[in-house]
mmCIF file of C-alpha atoms in Angstrom:
data_model
loop_
_atom_site.group_PDB
_atom_site.id
_atom_site.type_symbol
_atom_site.label_atom_id
_atom_site.label_comp_id
_atom_site.label_asym_id
_atom_site.label_seq_id
_atom_site.Cartn_x
_atom_site.Cartn_y
_atom_site.Cartn_z
ATOM 1 C CA MET A 1 -58.195 7.909 5.452
ATOM 2 C CA SER A 2 -60.124 5.117 3.775
ATOM 3 C CA SER A 3 -58.447 1.727 3.432
ATOM 4 C CA SER A 4 -59.798 1.619 -0.143
ATOM 5 C CA THR A 5 -57.602 4.528 -1.176
ATOM 6 C CA THR A 6 -54.616 4.087 1.101
ATOM 7 C CA PRO A 7 -52.674 0.830 0.782
ATOM 8 C CA PRO A 8 -51.847 -0.864 4.089
ATOM 9 C CA PHE A 9 -48.294 -1.516 5.206
ATOM 10 C CA PRO A 10 -46.713 -4.546 6.909
ATOM 11 C CA PRO A 11 -46.657 -4.537 10.723
ATOM 12 C CA VAL A 12 -43.635 -3.021 12.387
ATOM 13 C CA PRO A 13 -41.137 -5.437 13.958
ATOM 14 C CA PRO A 14 -40.921 -5.158 17.747
ATOM 15 C CA LEU A 15 -38.332 -2.827 19.192
ATOM 16 C CA PRO A 16 -35.885 -3.835 21.925
ATOM 17 C CA PRO A 17 -37.240 -3.342 25.461
ATOM 18 C CA VAL A 18 -37.739 0.378 26.092
ATOM 19 C CA SER A 19 -39.601 2.553 28.530
ATOM 20 C CA LEU A 20 -43.310 3.199 28.139
ATOM 21 C CA THR A 21 -42.556 6.782 27.107
ATOM 22 C CA GLU A 22 -40.151 5.687 24.381
ATOM 23 C CA ARG A 23 -42.608 3.071 23.160
ATOM 24 C CA ARG A 24 -45.360 5.668 22.868
ATOM 25 C CA LYS A 25 -43.037 7.987 20.981
ATOM 26 C CA ALA A 26 -42.184 5.184 18.568
ATOM 27 C CA GLU A 27 -45.883 4.440 18.067
ATOM 28 C CA THR A 28 -46.599 8.114 17.371
ATOM 29 C CA ARG A 29 -43.737 8.280 14.863
ATOM 30 C CA MET A 30 -45.148 5.268 13.053
ATOM 31 C CA GLU A 31 -48.677 6.687 13.031
ATOM 32 C CA ILE A 32 -47.316 9.861 11.443
ATOM 33 C CA ALA A 33 -45.307 7.792 8.961
ATOM 34 C CA ARG A 34 -48.347 5.790 7.869
ATOM 35 C CA ALA A 35 -50.395 8.975 7.458
ATOM 36 C CA ALA A 36 -47.626 10.602 5.417
ATOM 37 C CA ALA A 37 -47.152 7.540 3.229
ATOM 38 C CA GLY A 38 -50.861 7.340 2.501
ATOM 39 C CA LEU A 39 -50.984 10.987 1.437
ATOM 40 C CA PHE A 40 -47.792 10.760 -0.617
ATOM 41 C CA VAL A 41 -49.090 7.712 -2.477
ATOM 42 C CA ARG A 42 -52.553 9.204 -3.046
ATOM 43 C CA GLN A 43 -51.732 12.782 -3.982
ATOM 44 C CA GLY A 44 -47.960 13.055 -4.300
ATOM 45 C CA LEU A 45 -45.319 14.692 -2.168
ATOM 46 C CA LYS A 46 -45.657 18.139 -3.703
ATOM 47 C CA ALA A 47 -49.365 18.410 -2.987
ATOM 48 C CA THR A 48 -48.950 17.273 0.614
ATOM 49 C CA ARG A 49 -48.150 19.711 3.420
ATOM 50 C CA ALA A 50 -46.838 18.862 6.860
ATOM 51 C CA GLU A 51 -50.130 20.241 8.192
ATOM 52 C CA ASP A 52 -52.021 17.707 6.057
ATOM 53 C CA ILE A 53 -49.972 14.884 7.522
ATOM 54 C CA ALA A 54 -50.584 16.139 11.041
ATOM 55 C CA GLN A 55 -54.332 16.324 10.437
ATOM 56 C CA ALA A 56 -54.402 12.805 8.958
ATOM 57 C CA ALA A 57 -52.447 11.491 11.949
ATOM 58 C CA GLY A 58 -54.719 13.274 14.417
ATOM 59 C CA ILE A 59 -51.993 15.467 15.915
ATOM 60 C CA ALA A 60 -51.179 19.179 16.016
ATOM 61 C CA PRO A 61 -48.689 20.567 13.462
ATOM 62 C CA ARG A 62 -46.320 21.519 16.277
ATOM 63 C CA THR A 63 -46.337 17.873 17.380
ATOM 64 C CA PHE A 64 -45.399 16.822 13.860
ATOM 65 C CA TYR A 65 -42.355 19.087 13.950
ATOM 66 C CA ARG A 66 -41.289 17.629 17.291
ATOM 67 C CA TYR A 67 -40.804 14.339 15.486
ATOM 68 C CA PHE A 68 -39.717 15.370 11.984
ATOM 69 C CA ALA A 69 -37.935 18.402 10.587
ATOM 70 C CA ALA A 70 -39.516 18.086 7.129
ATOM 71 C CA LYS A 71 -42.452 16.274 5.549
ATOM 72 C CA GLU A 72 -40.176 13.996 3.485
ATOM 73 C CA GLU A 73 -38.602 12.601 6.641
ATOM 74 C CA ALA A 74 -41.984 11.445 7.941
ATOM 75 C CA VAL A 75 -41.886 8.183 5.949
ATOM 76 C CA ALA A 76 -38.437 7.206 7.252
ATOM 77 C CA PRO A 77 -39.892 4.950 10.015
ATOM 78 C CA LEU A 78 -41.600 2.793 7.382
ATOM 79 C CA TYR A 79 -38.390 2.407 5.390
ATOM 80 C CA GLU A 80 -36.525 1.707 8.637
ATOM 81 C CA ALA A 81 -39.004 -0.965 9.734
ATOM 82 C CA GLY A 82 -38.378 -3.085 6.657
ATOM 83 C CA ALA A 83 -34.613 -2.746 6.923
ATOM 84 C CA ARG A 84 -34.668 -3.552 10.647
ATOM 85 C CA ARG A 85 -36.808 -6.644 10.058
ATOM 86 C CA TRP A 86 -34.190 -8.099 7.673
ATOM 87 C CA VAL A 87 -31.172 -7.209 9.822
ATOM 88 C CA GLU A 88 -32.787 -8.730 12.914
ATOM 89 C CA ALA A 89 -33.516 -11.912 10.959
ATOM 90 C CA VAL A 90 -29.809 -12.142 10.092
ATOM 91 C CA ARG A 91 -29.002 -11.665 13.775
ATOM 92 C CA ALA A 92 -31.360 -14.517 14.664
ATOM 93 C CA ALA A 93 -29.794 -16.941 12.174
ATOM 94 C CA PRO A 94 -28.857 -20.293 13.759
ATOM 95 C CA PRO A 95 -25.350 -20.706 15.136
ATOM 96 C CA GLY A 96 -23.164 -22.280 12.491
ATOM 97 C CA ALA A 97 -25.023 -20.730 9.559
ATOM 98 C CA SER A 98 -22.676 -19.332 6.925
ATOM 99 C CA VAL A 99 -22.986 -15.665 6.047
ATOM 100 C CA PRO A 100 -24.624 -16.345 2.629
ATOM 101 C CA GLN A 101 -27.100 -18.756 4.222
ATOM 102 C CA ALA A 102 -27.977 -16.289 6.995
ATOM 103 C CA LEU A 103 -28.505 -13.467 4.491
ATOM 104 C CA GLU A 104 -30.624 -15.526 2.109
ATOM 105 C CA ASP A 105 -32.749 -17.134 4.832
ATOM 106 C CA ALA A 106 -33.382 -13.686 6.332
ATOM 107 C CA VAL A 107 -34.570 -12.417 2.958
ATOM 108 C CA ARG A 108 -36.925 -15.375 2.522
ATOM 109 C CA SER A 109 -38.456 -14.849 5.958
ATOM 110 C CA THR A 110 -38.916 -11.089 5.750
ATOM 111 C CA LEU A 111 -39.358 -10.025 2.109
ATOM 112 C CA ARG A 112 -41.959 -12.539 1.006
ATOM 113 C CA PRO A 113 -45.527 -11.175 0.993
ATOM 114 C CA GLY A 114 -47.524 -13.137 3.527
ATOM 115 C CA ALA A 115 -44.498 -13.911 5.691
ATOM 116 C CA GLY A 116 -45.515 -12.222 8.929
ATOM 117 C CA ALA A 117 -47.564 -9.599 7.077
ATOM 118 C CA PRO A 118 -50.801 -9.566 5.027
ATOM 119 C CA SER A 119 -50.082 -9.980 1.323
ATOM 120 C CA ASP A 120 -52.028 -6.844 0.410
ATOM 121 C CA SER A 121 -49.856 -4.728 2.708
ATOM 122 C CA TRP A 122 -46.998 -5.121 0.240
ATOM 123 C CA ALA A 123 -48.865 -2.921 -2.212
ATOM 124 C CA GLY A 124 -48.129 -0.042 0.171
ATOM 125 C CA VAL A 125 -44.459 -0.976 0.354
ATOM 126 C CA CYS A 126 -44.251 -1.165 -3.422
ATOM 127 C CA ALA A 127 -45.893 2.229 -3.873
ATOM 128 C CA LEU A 128 -43.691 3.865 -1.256
ATOM 129 C CA ILE A 129 -40.456 2.501 -2.731
ATOM 130 C CA ARG A 130 -41.598 3.440 -6.225
ATOM 131 C CA LEU A 131 -42.010 7.045 -5.089
ATOM 132 C CA THR A 132 -38.250 7.208 -4.458
ATOM 133 C CA HIS A 133 -37.645 6.710 -8.197
ATOM 134 C CA SER A 134 -39.355 9.963 -9.099
ATOM 135 C CA THR A 135 -38.901 12.060 -5.969
ATOM 136 C CA PRO A 136 -35.305 13.109 -5.171
ATOM 137 C CA SER A 137 -36.063 14.185 -1.603
ATOM 138 C CA LEU A 138 -37.641 10.818 -0.787
ATOM 139 C CA ARG A 139 -34.752 9.081 -2.536
ATOM 140 C CA ARG A 140 -32.379 10.801 -0.110
ATOM 141 C CA VAL A 141 -34.403 9.573 2.865
ATOM 142 C CA TRP A 142 -34.384 6.025 1.451
ATOM 143 C CA ALA A 143 -30.620 6.202 0.809
ATOM 144 C CA GLU A 144 -29.966 7.357 4.376
ATOM 145 C CA VAL A 145 -32.016 4.458 5.738
ATOM 146 C CA CYS A 146 -30.063 2.016 3.562
ATOM 147 C CA GLN A 147 -26.802 3.489 4.813
ATOM 148 C CA THR A 148 -27.955 3.098 8.405
ATOM 149 C CA SER A 149 -28.909 -0.513 7.726
ATOM 150 C CA GLU A 150 -25.378 -1.117 6.401
ATOM 151 C CA ARG A 151 -23.983 -0.052 9.779
ATOM 152 C CA ALA A 152 -26.530 -2.193 11.633
ATOM 153 C CA LEU A 153 -25.767 -5.242 9.488
ATOM 154 C CA GLY A 154 -22.046 -4.659 9.979
ATOM 155 C CA GLU A 155 -22.592 -4.789 13.737
ATOM 156 C CA VAL A 156 -24.537 -8.039 13.370
ATOM 157 C CA LEU A 157 -21.773 -9.599 11.266
ATOM 158 C CA ALA A 158 -19.208 -8.449 13.821
ATOM 159 C CA ALA A 159 -21.237 -10.022 16.644
ATOM 160 C CA ARG A 160 -21.510 -13.310 14.737
ATOM 161 C CA ALA A 161 -17.776 -13.263 14.097
ATOM 162 C CA ARG A 162 -17.006 -12.590 17.769
ATOM 163 C CA THR A 163 -19.170 -15.469 18.929
ATOM 164 C CA GLY A 164 -17.816 -17.803 16.296
ATOM 165 C CA THR A 165 -21.098 -18.278 14.451
ATOM 166 C CA ALA A 166 -19.851 -16.942 11.133
ATOM 167 C CA ILE A 167 -18.505 -20.350 10.103
ATOM 168 C CA ALA A 168 -16.455 -20.541 6.924
ATOM 169 C CA THR A 169 -17.765 -22.680 4.094
ATOM 170 C CA ALA A 170 -14.239 -23.842 3.335
ATOM 171 C CA THR A 171 -12.211 -25.832 5.884
ATOM 172 C CA GLY A 172 -8.816 -26.159 7.497
ATOM 173 C CA ALA A 173 -5.822 -24.431 5.978
ATOM 174 C CA ALA A 174 -7.855 -23.089 3.073
ATOM 175 C CA ILE A 175 -9.753 -20.824 5.520
ATOM 176 C CA GLY A 176 -6.603 -19.511 7.166
ATOM 177 C CA THR A 177 -4.943 -18.879 3.821
ATOM 178 C CA ALA A 178 -7.949 -16.973 2.484
ATOM 179 C CA ILE A 179 -8.191 -14.790 5.596
ATOM 180 C CA ASP A 180 -4.449 -14.135 5.798
ATOM 181 C CA ASN A 181 -4.159 -13.250 2.109
ATOM 182 C CA ASP A 182 -7.175 -10.939 2.289
ATOM 183 C CA ALA A 183 -5.922 -9.200 5.424
ATOM 184 C CA GLU A 184 -2.482 -8.689 3.920
ATOM 185 C CA ARG A 185 -3.969 -7.130 0.784
ATOM 186 C CA ILE A 186 -6.083 -4.727 2.830
ATOM 187 C CA VAL A 187 -3.162 -3.736 5.060
ATOM 188 C CA ARG A 188 -0.913 -3.113 2.044
ATOM 189 C CA ALA A 189 -3.620 -0.977 0.419
ATOM 190 C CA ALA A 190 -4.156 0.981 3.628
ATOM 191 C CA ARG A 191 -0.436 1.650 3.980
ATOM 192 C CA ALA A 192 -0.200 2.746 0.357
ATOM 193 C CA ALA A 193 -3.027 5.185 1.029
ATOM 194 C CA GLY A 194 -1.209 6.605 4.045
ATOM 195 C CA MET A 195 -3.582 5.098 6.615
ATOM 196 C CA ASP A 196 -0.917 3.362 8.690
ATOM 197 C CA GLY A 197 -0.766 6.001 11.425
ATOM 198 C CA ALA A 198 2.672 6.027 12.998
ATOM 199 C CA GLY A 199 3.729 3.140 10.792
ATOM 200 C CA GLY A 200 4.747 0.951 13.712
ATOM 201 C CA ALA A 201 5.369 -2.751 13.581
ATOM 202 C CA GLY A 202 1.875 -3.465 14.829
ATOM 203 C CA GLY A 203 0.263 -2.732 11.441
ATOM 204 C CA VAL A 204 -2.223 -0.066 10.512
ATOM 205 C CA GLY A 205 -2.339 2.518 13.268
ATOM 206 C CA SER A 206 -0.036 0.165 15.293
ATOM 207 C CA THR A 207 -2.956 -1.273 17.184
ATOM 208 C CA GLY A 208 -2.970 -4.640 15.463
ATOM 209 C CA GLY A 209 -3.625 -7.959 17.097
ATOM 210 C CA ALA A 210 -1.425 -11.009 17.066
ATOM 211 C CA ASP A 211 -1.625 -11.260 13.280
ATOM 212 C CA GLY A 212 -0.635 -7.602 12.810
ATOM 213 C CA VAL A 213 -4.025 -6.632 11.403
ATOM 214 C CA ASP A 214 -5.552 -3.527 12.958
ATOM 215 C CA SER A 215 -9.088 -3.762 14.357
ATOM 216 C CA ALA A 216 -10.036 -0.758 12.203
ATOM 217 C CA VAL A 217 -9.108 -2.802 9.136
ATOM 218 C CA VAL A 218 -11.338 -5.641 10.325
ATOM 219 C CA ASP A 219 -14.145 -3.144 10.903
ATOM 220 C CA ALA A 220 -13.628 -1.797 7.376
ATOM 221 C CA ARG A 221 -13.920 -5.331 6.006
ATOM 222 C CA LEU A 222 -17.170 -5.897 7.887
ATOM 223 C CA ARG A 223 -18.567 -2.582 6.675
ATOM 224 C CA PHE A 224 -17.686 -3.541 3.113
ATOM 225 C CA ALA A 225 -19.332 -6.962 3.456
ATOM 226 C CA ALA A 226 -22.471 -5.338 4.899
ATOM 227 C CA ALA A 227 -22.546 -2.736 2.121
ATOM 228 C CA VAL A 228 -22.372 -5.461 -0.545
ATOM 229 C CA ALA A 229 -25.230 -7.412 1.056
ATOM 230 C CA VAL A 230 -27.424 -4.338 1.533
ATOM 231 C CA ALA A 231 -26.802 -3.232 -2.062
ATOM 232 C CA ALA A 232 -27.910 -6.644 -3.342
ATOM 233 C CA VAL A 233 -31.167 -6.485 -1.374
ATOM 234 C CA ARG A 234 -31.766 -2.806 -2.114
ATOM 235 C CA ALA A 235 -31.393 -3.378 -5.871
ATOM 236 C CA ALA A 236 -33.879 -6.237 -5.668
ATOM 237 C CA VAL A 237 -36.486 -4.253 -3.746
ATOM 238 C CA GLU A 238 -36.143 -1.232 -6.032
ATOM 239 C CA GLY A 239 -36.345 -3.429 -9.138
ATOM 240 C CA TRP A 240 -39.457 -5.140 -7.799
ATOM 241 C CA ALA A 241 -41.109 -1.804 -7.044
ATOM 242 C CA ALA A 242 -40.163 -0.362 -10.434
ATOM 243 C CA GLY A 243 -41.958 -3.266 -12.076
ATOM 244 C CA ASP A 244 -45.085 -2.392 -10.090
ATOM 245 C CA GLY A 245 -44.564 -5.430 -7.843
ATOM 246 C CA THR A 246 -47.779 -6.968 -9.134
ATOM 247 C CA GLY A 247 -48.781 -9.539 -11.670
ATOM 248 C CA GLU A 248 -49.118 -13.284 -11.462
ATOM 249 C CA GLY A 249 -45.957 -15.253 -12.000
ATOM 250 C CA LEU A 250 -43.684 -12.251 -11.516
ATOM 251 C CA PRO A 251 -40.858 -12.690 -8.992
ATOM 252 C CA GLY A 252 -41.365 -10.948 -5.673
ATOM 253 C CA PRO A 253 -38.792 -8.998 -3.642
ATOM 254 C CA ALA A 254 -37.599 -12.117 -1.801
ATOM 255 C CA GLU A 255 -36.984 -14.057 -5.008
ATOM 256 C CA LEU A 256 -35.144 -11.141 -6.609
ATOM 257 C CA ALA A 257 -33.045 -10.551 -3.491
ATOM 258 C CA VAL A 258 -32.121 -14.242 -3.158
ATOM 259 C CA ALA A 259 -31.136 -14.273 -6.837
ATOM 260 C CA ASN A 260 -28.892 -11.226 -6.303
ATOM 261 C CA LEU A 261 -27.329 -12.746 -3.192
ATOM 262 C CA ALA A 262 -26.856 -16.073 -5.001
ATOM 263 C CA THR A 263 -24.572 -14.368 -7.520
ATOM 264 C CA LEU A 264 -22.410 -13.370 -4.546
ATOM 265 C CA ARG A 265 -21.954 -16.861 -3.115
ATOM 266 C CA ASP A 266 -18.359 -16.885 -4.332
ATOM 267 C CA PHE A 267 -17.789 -13.505 -2.692
ATOM 268 C CA PRO A 268 -15.180 -13.922 0.106
ATOM 269 C CA TRP A 269 -17.716 -13.453 2.928
ATOM 270 C CA ASP A 270 -15.735 -15.501 5.398
ATOM 271 C CA ALA A 271 -12.448 -13.770 4.667
ATOM 272 C CA LEU A 272 -14.222 -10.494 5.388
ATOM 273 C CA THR A 273 -16.223 -11.536 8.431
ATOM 274 C CA GLU A 274 -13.932 -13.891 10.320
ATOM 275 C CA PRO A 275 -12.217 -12.189 13.312
#
């Protein structure tokens, strides 16, 4: 495929240490994904067959089906790469960074064209995201990737909370009051919904800690916090792509995402992410 007709895509963030076999499989998946994305952007999903993708990627059709069950799924690695880049940047945030600061700094370092990727490669990202607006099957793939990134971000927030790096922006008794009040509200709601298991004195499911709050409730809070953050970034990226993502003076995905996250600065991040 000619680079003049197929927009490039940003480089893929490195994976955790894996075996040579797994690394080669990941490379093959990404080669297939880039070939599929190029064809989808150039000629549309409907006009593209799995066999066309295989030919463009230089593999046999049977090899394609070893990696993907359907042609729509072939672009998932590209969607996943962008989501993983942002989540890993949140993970790498300095100790002591508040949750809003970690989220916003991660957006600035990963969603700005030219930040670790050639500026022209974002044209490919824009085109690929824009395809989800008009293609339901690709929209499902994109939604599944976003849902997976919610779980990954929730795990990162949980890790930061466990190591004490999710520092509250308030201080002293105000922090404890906010956390206690939030936990009590969630426990009451869970009990009202019949989620309190045996209803023992230990709280929801009677597996609570010293404060009577069940670990499942804490996990639910982290999942909710992650879902809010991912939704803010997803809306920004989709809005940027819908506007064609081009044009001088227009805000880019990072600026839009930071603006969305900024409206959530009063969101009770610390009450949701403190252990």
